XYZ file of C-alpha atoms in Angstrom:
513
model
C 68.810 37.416 26.198
C 67.580 35.417 23.073
C 69.996 35.131 19.999
C 69.488 37.312 17.151
C 67.704 35.838 14.185
C 69.923 35.309 10.850
C 69.097 37.479 8.060
C 67.967 35.473 4.911
C 70.556 35.752 1.774
C 69.693 37.868 -1.015
C 68.369 34.754 -2.985
C 65.896 33.782 -0.127
C 64.698 37.662 0.055
C 64.010 37.873 -3.377
C 62.310 34.398 -3.802
C 64.597 33.425 -6.914
C 66.211 29.811 -6.939
C 69.672 29.394 -7.724
C 70.420 27.960 -11.334
C 71.362 24.438 -11.762
C 75.112 23.366 -12.314
C 76.451 21.494 -14.937
C 77.348 17.875 -14.239
C 80.370 16.530 -16.305
C 79.192 12.906 -15.699
C 75.742 13.696 -17.372
C 75.791 12.291 -20.880
C 72.162 12.138 -21.983
C 69.985 14.861 -22.139
C 69.995 18.733 -22.542
C 70.390 19.406 -18.710
C 73.965 20.570 -18.775
C 73.232 22.828 -21.924
C 70.184 24.270 -19.739
C 72.611 24.897 -16.794
C 75.106 26.410 -18.851
C 72.485 28.868 -20.618
C 73.202 27.840 -24.053
C 70.491 27.826 -26.808
C 69.154 24.455 -27.363
C 68.849 25.205 -31.117
C 72.803 25.373 -31.365
C 73.037 22.215 -29.208
C 73.951 19.201 -31.188
C 72.930 16.502 -28.416
C 69.824 14.878 -28.950
C 66.978 14.878 -26.413
C 65.288 11.999 -24.821
C 61.979 12.903 -26.698
C 63.764 13.236 -30.085
C 65.424 10.169 -29.471
C 62.054 8.256 -28.863
C 60.245 9.989 -31.904
C 63.261 8.686 -34.191
C 62.965 5.335 -32.620
C 58.926 5.422 -33.237
C 59.527 6.617 -36.964
C 62.005 3.859 -37.321
C 59.664 1.056 -35.806
C 56.313 2.667 -37.406
C 56.305 0.371 -40.575
C 57.049 -2.848 -38.941
C 53.415 -2.819 -37.877
C 53.012 -0.868 -34.576
C 54.409 1.881 -32.564
C 57.805 1.859 -30.678
C 55.476 1.628 -27.482
C 53.867 -1.537 -28.867
C 57.493 -2.842 -29.794
C 58.793 -2.256 -26.331
C 55.758 -3.995 -24.758
C 56.300 -6.890 -27.007
C 59.926 -6.981 -25.931
C 58.960 -6.597 -22.242
C 56.620 -9.326 -22.428
C 59.065 -11.907 -24.163
C 61.803 -10.945 -21.669
C 59.389 -11.832 -18.880
C 58.148 -14.767 -20.431
C 61.765 -16.015 -21.120
C 62.487 -14.842 -17.240
C 59.594 -16.874 -15.764
C 60.223 -20.194 -17.912
C 63.900 -19.836 -16.794
C 62.884 -19.250 -12.938
C 59.821 -21.525 -12.893
C 61.483 -23.611 -10.367
C 63.470 -21.467 -8.288
C 61.745 -21.362 -4.643
C 63.644 -18.293 -3.554
C 62.648 -15.774 -6.380
C 60.656 -12.521 -5.822
C 57.717 -14.274 -7.559
C 57.757 -17.161 -5.763
C 57.893 -15.512 -2.717
C 55.111 -13.239 -3.857
C 53.203 -16.338 -4.639
C 53.770 -17.965 -1.461
C 52.949 -14.880 0.422
C 49.717 -14.451 -1.773
C 48.695 -18.276 -1.098
C 49.855 -17.873 2.562
C 47.495 -14.952 2.595
C 44.526 -16.531 1.009
C 44.836 -19.496 3.338
C 44.864 -17.105 6.591
C 42.019 -15.304 5.185
C 40.178 -18.776 4.286
C 40.898 -19.972 8.020
C 39.974 -16.652 9.597
C 36.712 -16.988 7.668
C 36.378 -20.332 8.855
C 36.781 -19.331 12.439
C 34.185 -16.739 11.998
C 31.729 -18.993 10.553
C 32.030 -21.277 13.312
C 32.242 -18.519 16.097
C 28.876 -17.264 14.452
C 27.393 -20.478 14.340
C 28.260 -20.983 18.007
C 26.993 -17.663 19.042
C 23.900 -18.676 16.913
C 23.561 -21.720 18.975
C 23.949 -19.917 22.253
C 21.302 -17.329 21.105
C 18.967 -20.250 20.065
C 19.338 -21.883 23.366
C 18.876 -18.707 25.462
C 15.933 -18.200 23.493
C 14.366 -21.506 24.331
C 15.220 -20.845 27.885
C 13.665 -17.675 28.048
C 10.412 -19.198 26.369
C 10.577 -22.384 28.586
C 10.815 -20.055 31.851
C 8.085 -17.852 30.623
C 5.840 -20.771 29.580
C 6.593 -22.258 33.317
C 5.862 -18.663 34.643
C 2.612 -18.802 32.706
C 1.502 -22.233 33.859
C 2.494 -21.413 37.445
C 0.380 -17.993 37.258
C -2.465 -20.166 35.740
C -5.595 -19.194 38.035
C -6.486 -22.951 37.414
C -3.438 -23.936 39.761
C -3.837 -21.718 42.404
C -4.982 -24.603 44.925
C -1.926 -26.562 44.208
C 0.332 -24.810 46.804
C -2.353 -24.916 49.449
C -2.837 -28.704 48.670
C 0.937 -29.472 48.741
C 1.195 -27.556 52.136
C -1.974 -29.471 53.439
C -0.462 -32.687 52.293
C 2.809 -32.030 54.191
C 0.935 -31.144 57.443
C -1.232 -34.200 57.209
C 1.852 -36.340 56.869
C 3.641 -34.633 59.804
C 0.386 -35.030 61.716
C 0.235 -38.993 60.906
C 4.135 -39.108 61.821
C 3.603 -37.440 65.023
C 0.628 -39.699 65.978
C 2.704 -42.927 64.943
C 5.521 -41.559 67.349
C 3.067 -40.875 70.092
C 1.859 -44.323 69.570
C 5.125 -45.993 69.613
C 5.995 -43.667 72.782
C 3.149 -44.915 74.502
C 3.872 -48.535 73.709
C 7.421 -47.910 74.925
C 6.264 -46.304 77.872
C 3.605 -49.211 78.643
C 6.567 -51.856 78.227
C 8.983 -49.743 80.315
C 6.495 -48.874 82.977
C 7.227 -51.956 85.227
C 10.905 -51.575 85.072
C 10.634 -48.004 85.672
C 8.510 -48.391 88.807
C 11.073 -50.971 90.004
C 13.899 -48.543 89.405
C 12.289 -45.816 91.109
C 11.612 -47.963 94.160
C 15.132 -49.062 94.024
C 16.521 -45.515 93.903
C 16.191 -42.970 96.100
C 13.524 -40.386 96.117
C 15.335 -37.680 94.521
C 16.404 -39.623 91.448
C 12.729 -40.812 91.111
C 11.838 -37.076 91.202
C 14.501 -36.222 88.645
C 13.265 -38.985 86.284
C 9.633 -38.102 86.935
C 10.477 -34.231 85.942
C 12.273 -35.235 82.783
C 9.484 -37.307 81.906
C 7.085 -34.501 82.425
C 9.418 -32.431 80.348
C 9.327 -34.871 77.605
C 5.729 -35.227 77.502
C 5.154 -31.398 77.653
C 7.427 -31.141 74.740
C 5.496 -33.708 72.856
C 2.203 -31.874 73.902
C 3.811 -28.480 72.674
C 4.556 -29.932 69.187
C 1.188 -31.421 69.087
C -0.296 -27.922 69.610
C 2.081 -26.285 67.189
C 1.027 -28.771 64.730
C -2.584 -28.308 65.246
C -2.171 -24.342 65.466
C -0.621 -24.545 62.078
C -3.287 -26.732 60.774
C -5.922 -24.430 62.231
C -4.079 -21.350 60.666
C -4.115 -23.158 57.249
C -7.633 -23.967 57.530
C -8.527 -20.202 58.504
C -6.618 -19.148 55.579
C -8.361 -21.396 53.304
C -11.675 -20.424 54.567
C -10.934 -16.916 54.473
C -9.791 -17.238 50.894
C -12.920 -19.265 49.750
C -15.070 -16.383 51.698
C -13.329 -13.675 49.828
C -13.791 -15.675 46.525
C -17.479 -16.115 47.437
C -17.429 -12.278 48.278
C -15.988 -11.104 45.344
C -18.170 -13.628 43.139
C -21.205 -12.155 44.814
C -20.022 -8.623 44.000
C -19.246 -9.693 40.625
C -22.591 -11.344 40.320
C -24.305 -8.204 41.737
C -22.911 -5.959 39.221
C -23.291 -8.406 36.383
C -27.194 -8.571 37.368
C -27.199 -4.448 37.678
C -25.677 -4.393 34.128
C -28.029 -6.865 32.860
C -30.942 -4.704 34.401
C -29.406 -1.612 32.681
C -29.078 -3.426 29.199
C -32.734 -4.738 29.613
C -33.829 -1.136 30.284
C -31.927 0.074 27.459
C -33.182 -2.594 25.176
C -36.861 -1.936 26.344
C -36.505 1.612 25.408
C -34.743 1.245 22.250
C -37.533 -1.579 21.542
C -40.181 1.381 22.382
C -38.437 3.851 19.992
C -38.238 1.024 17.256
C -42.018 0.514 17.567
C -42.757 4.154 17.627
C -40.516 4.753 14.490
C -41.934 1.566 12.813
C -45.422 3.141 13.346
C -44.229 6.644 11.820
C -42.403 4.774 9.185
C -45.427 2.386 8.291
C -47.602 5.587 8.123
C -45.357 7.414 5.796
C -43.778 4.486 3.949
C -44.697 3.680 0.120
C -45.078 0.393 -1.271
C -41.959 -1.470 -2.071
C -41.594 -1.943 -5.931
C -40.805 -5.537 -6.944
C -39.655 -6.913 -10.178
C -43.154 -7.760 -11.307
C -44.561 -4.066 -10.684
C -41.456 -2.728 -12.544
C -42.286 -5.091 -15.452
C -45.809 -4.053 -15.408
C -44.945 -0.362 -15.262
C -42.562 -0.982 -18.261
C -45.365 -2.444 -20.198
C -47.547 -0.017 -19.507
C -44.933 2.738 -20.699
C -44.376 0.918 -23.648
C -48.198 0.619 -24.448
C -48.601 4.296 -23.982
C -44.988 4.828 -26.177
C -46.631 2.315 -28.834
C -49.678 4.570 -28.797
C -47.976 8.037 -28.860
C -46.012 6.345 -31.924
C -49.050 5.470 -33.706
C -50.522 8.749 -33.333
C -47.316 10.375 -34.634
C -47.124 8.137 -37.578
C -50.705 8.941 -38.481
C -50.184 12.778 -37.816
C -47.088 12.387 -40.236
C -49.059 10.356 -42.760
C -51.751 13.244 -42.629
C -49.023 16.030 -43.306
C -47.419 14.077 -46.050
C -50.754 13.193 -47.743
C -51.840 17.181 -47.309
C -48.422 18.031 -48.699
C -48.778 15.547 -51.705
C -52.382 16.815 -52.314
C -51.008 20.609 -52.184
C -48.214 19.483 -54.603
C -50.548 17.462 -56.949
C -53.050 20.562 -56.774
C -50.077 22.938 -57.832
C -48.868 20.372 -60.636
C -52.438 20.314 -61.722
C -52.945 24.245 -61.748
C -49.375 24.443 -63.593
C -50.327 22.262 -65.901
C -53.497 23.821 -66.699
C -52.026 27.218 -67.037
C -49.212 25.549 -69.133
C -52.012 24.163 -71.568
C -53.643 27.469 -71.684
C -50.515 29.262 -72.640
C -49.557 26.584 -75.266
C -53.417 27.026 -76.668
C -52.833 30.869 -76.696
C -49.639 30.431 -78.205
C -50.860 28.130 -80.883
C -53.927 30.451 -81.685
C -51.413 33.620 -81.799
C -48.870 31.929 -83.916
C -51.127 30.355 -86.421
C -52.621 33.717 -87.296
C -50.665 35.431 -90.080
C -49.423 38.811 -89.480
C -48.454 41.939 -91.545
C -45.343 41.503 -93.110
C -43.234 45.041 -93.507
C -39.864 45.708 -95.091
C -38.240 46.304 -91.882
C -39.416 42.957 -90.357
C -37.967 41.262 -93.252
C -34.727 42.806 -92.962
C -34.832 42.163 -89.185
C -35.464 38.612 -89.696
C -32.848 38.391 -92.249
C -30.001 40.371 -90.759
C -30.613 41.265 -87.169
C -30.371 39.199 -84.024
C -33.434 37.639 -82.603
C -34.567 38.674 -78.876
C -33.871 35.038 -77.632
C -30.444 34.880 -79.304
C -29.477 38.201 -77.603
C -30.711 37.224 -74.254
C -28.828 33.582 -74.445
C -25.423 35.536 -75.715
C -25.893 38.089 -72.676
C -26.325 35.320 -70.138
C -23.535 33.158 -71.684
C -21.192 36.425 -71.220
C -22.485 36.864 -67.861
C -21.651 33.164 -66.742
C -18.205 33.449 -68.352
C -17.628 36.684 -66.465
C -18.487 35.236 -63.100
C -16.305 32.055 -63.846
C -13.269 34.416 -64.628
C -14.100 36.380 -61.309
C -14.294 32.899 -59.174
C -10.957 32.002 -60.795
C -9.263 35.216 -59.888
C -10.689 35.164 -56.324
C -9.889 31.292 -55.774
C -6.104 31.494 -57.131
C -5.398 35.039 -56.326
C -6.706 36.021 -52.707
C -7.747 33.029 -50.705
C -7.436 34.872 -47.501
C -9.669 37.721 -48.073
C -12.144 35.398 -49.565
C -12.982 34.213 -46.146
C -13.847 37.887 -45.048
C -16.282 38.398 -47.831
C -19.834 38.597 -46.969
C -22.278 35.344 -47.699
C -24.158 37.459 -50.311
C -21.137 37.600 -52.477
C -21.299 33.871 -53.318
C -25.004 34.024 -53.486
C -24.704 36.613 -56.033
C -21.709 34.868 -58.135
C -23.105 31.347 -57.817
C -26.490 30.874 -58.955
C -27.495 27.103 -57.557
C -30.222 24.860 -58.718
C -33.837 26.391 -58.617
C -36.529 24.271 -56.878
C -39.418 22.611 -58.802
C -43.159 23.743 -58.411
C -43.516 20.704 -55.921
C -40.827 22.023 -53.605
C -37.815 19.487 -55.230
C -34.782 20.226 -56.877
C -35.775 17.294 -59.528
C -37.971 14.368 -60.069
C -35.618 11.691 -58.908
C -35.289 13.586 -55.638
C -39.117 13.761 -55.488
C -39.168 10.033 -56.239
C -36.630 9.395 -53.424
C -38.625 11.531 -50.795
C -41.727 9.656 -51.871
C -40.038 6.238 -51.397
C -38.601 7.120 -48.029
C -41.899 8.529 -46.689
C -43.434 4.942 -47.576
C -40.688 2.973 -46.045
C -40.742 5.611 -42.873
C -43.537 2.993 -41.113
C -41.524 -0.164 -41.594
C -38.169 1.702 -40.283
C -39.891 2.924 -37.165
C -41.531 -0.564 -36.568
C -37.915 -2.004 -37.316
C -36.286 -0.032 -34.741
C -39.087 -0.426 -32.144
C -38.734 -4.303 -32.417
C -34.870 -3.878 -32.266
C -34.930 -1.605 -29.176
C -37.448 -4.104 -27.499
C -35.034 -7.029 -28.366
C -32.180 -5.002 -26.685
C -34.038 -4.418 -23.647
C -35.102 -7.980 -23.181
C -31.437 -8.985 -23.851
C -30.352 -6.388 -21.463
C -32.847 -7.726 -18.827
C -31.718 -11.313 -19.315
C -28.233 -10.443 -19.000
C -29.025 -8.433 -15.611
C -31.141 -11.429 -14.522
C -28.028 -13.874 -15.270
C -25.528 -11.217 -13.403
C -27.854 -11.202 -10.466
C -28.172 -15.137 -10.444
C -24.382 -15.284 -10.771
C -23.728 -12.881 -7.831
C -26.253 -14.769 -5.760
C -24.526 -17.874 -6.366
C -21.194 -16.160 -5.590
C -22.596 -14.840 -2.354
C -24.098 -18.287 -1.178
C -20.393 -20.010 -1.925
C -18.931 -16.982 0.050
C -21.130 -17.939 2.805
C -20.485 -21.364 2.658
C -16.972 -21.090 2.720
C -17.135 -18.611 5.596
C -19.012 -20.920 7.621
C -16.816 -23.831 6.793
C -13.781 -21.579 7.921
C -15.403 -20.850 11.044
C -16.391 -24.411 11.765
C -12.649 -25.425 11.023
C -11.607 -22.406 13.237
C -13.691 -23.702 16.125
C -12.390 -27.179 15.686
C -8.904 -25.981 15.945
C -9.411 -23.724 19.061
C -11.085 -26.938 20.628
C -8.365 -29.067 19.704
C -5.847 -26.422 21.038
C -7.823 -25.947 24.229
C -7.888 -29.578 24.800
C -4.088 -30.056 24.220
C -3.535 -27.197 26.433
C -5.696 -28.823 29.364
C -3.837 -32.128 28.808
C -0.363 -30.254 28.802
C -1.553 -28.489 32.041
C -2.696 -31.424 33.705
C 0.762 -33.173 33.074
C 2.077 -29.828 34.802
C -0.140 -30.275 37.932
C 0.708 -33.944 37.975
C 4.377 -32.991 38.117
C 3.812 -30.446 40.772
C 1.970 -32.996 42.862
C 4.054 -35.553 45.112
C 3.511 -39.400 44.015
C 2.578 -40.362 47.489
C -0.211 -37.270 48.078
C -3.310 -37.929 49.798
C -5.852 -39.468 47.166
C -8.527 -37.260 48.498
C -6.420 -34.266 48.243
C -5.515 -35.319 44.796
C -8.829 -35.953 43.458
C -9.981 -32.333 45.066
C -7.022 -30.759 43.230
C -7.937 -32.133 40.079
C -11.759 -31.107 40.701
C -10.722 -27.668 41.337
C -8.689 -27.566 38.111
């Protein structure tokens, strides 16, 4: 049975911590007063904060705060201590400096080792990369179809050398057999028949082995020759198939080209039947000249029409002015005739002339009053309600603003009429000047266009020359690279062949290459 759990105390149950206890050894601070529950306002002990505040007030007039004063004192103390302990090797500062120096040296040594290892790894990677490239280049040279006959040539050379050695060995054996034949006959005669038969059997076995070796070499040579013949036959068969496929493809291309040529001829006939003549620069210039001539004719006709209209207008104006002058003269004559005749003078007329207003004066005064009223209305409208002025109809300004009245000839004044006459007279010269300026502008534009086209043609010519030169340089570089590759591969082939190889085979290999 497990033990029972202990029940927590009342302080743990309520979650309230116990009060701090007073410490008689504590001489500074208000902790004892707080522990005793005494009001701080009645405690005569100065707190640390109040003490720091008093010290700051005491040192504030000396040029800084108490914190600055304490910092200065601490710096001075550290300087004095550092000066006094400068040569001590077992101080904390010295040990710390030694530790930092040793740590820096270890870090530098680790970095040096890391750099050395990185350099070593880099060199190993470079060497591995060079080896991979060398193996790839060697494999590429081995797989090159130009050297496919090197292996067969080497085998054939070894076979021929073995055959020559076998022939020489057989010659030496026959010579030795010829020299020892007499001695062998004597020995055979001296020995018994069994020994002679055994010797004969051994001799026959030796000769049989020589014959078997020779036959094996000949069979190997025959197999190599058959293999080469089969390879050449397969190469010729593949070449024949490739030639047949090339001939078939050439026939198909020829048929397609023939059909395309026929379609182009048919399209050419249709295009020629439906085509229009190409317009060159001379035709464009001729057409422009014709258009300018037509435009000049139109301009001349328009000037003549305008001059005729102006002349008719001037004639009408002159006729109107003459009729007005005639009517004015008639009116003046009639007025003179009526004014010179003495009329009857009455008393009322005399009184009217002496005391009354004349009709002309009354009209003048009425017109002046009307003008003043209009000015007042305009002034109130301008300064009183500018927003409503825009909403008024156009007839309001026409009713309140009397503009200048036109003359009998249609102009407001004689100066305007004279200016119009001068402008009408200067119009042909102005039109001619504009036409000349337009022609000069067209000529300048044509010259600029021609210069731009010439510059573009020169640029295209330079680009073509540069492209051609670049192509020639590229061909020369390719030819030099091909030549260098052939020389390098020739050296590779020479390294693959033995030095004492048959000259005929060596020459054959070089030719097949």
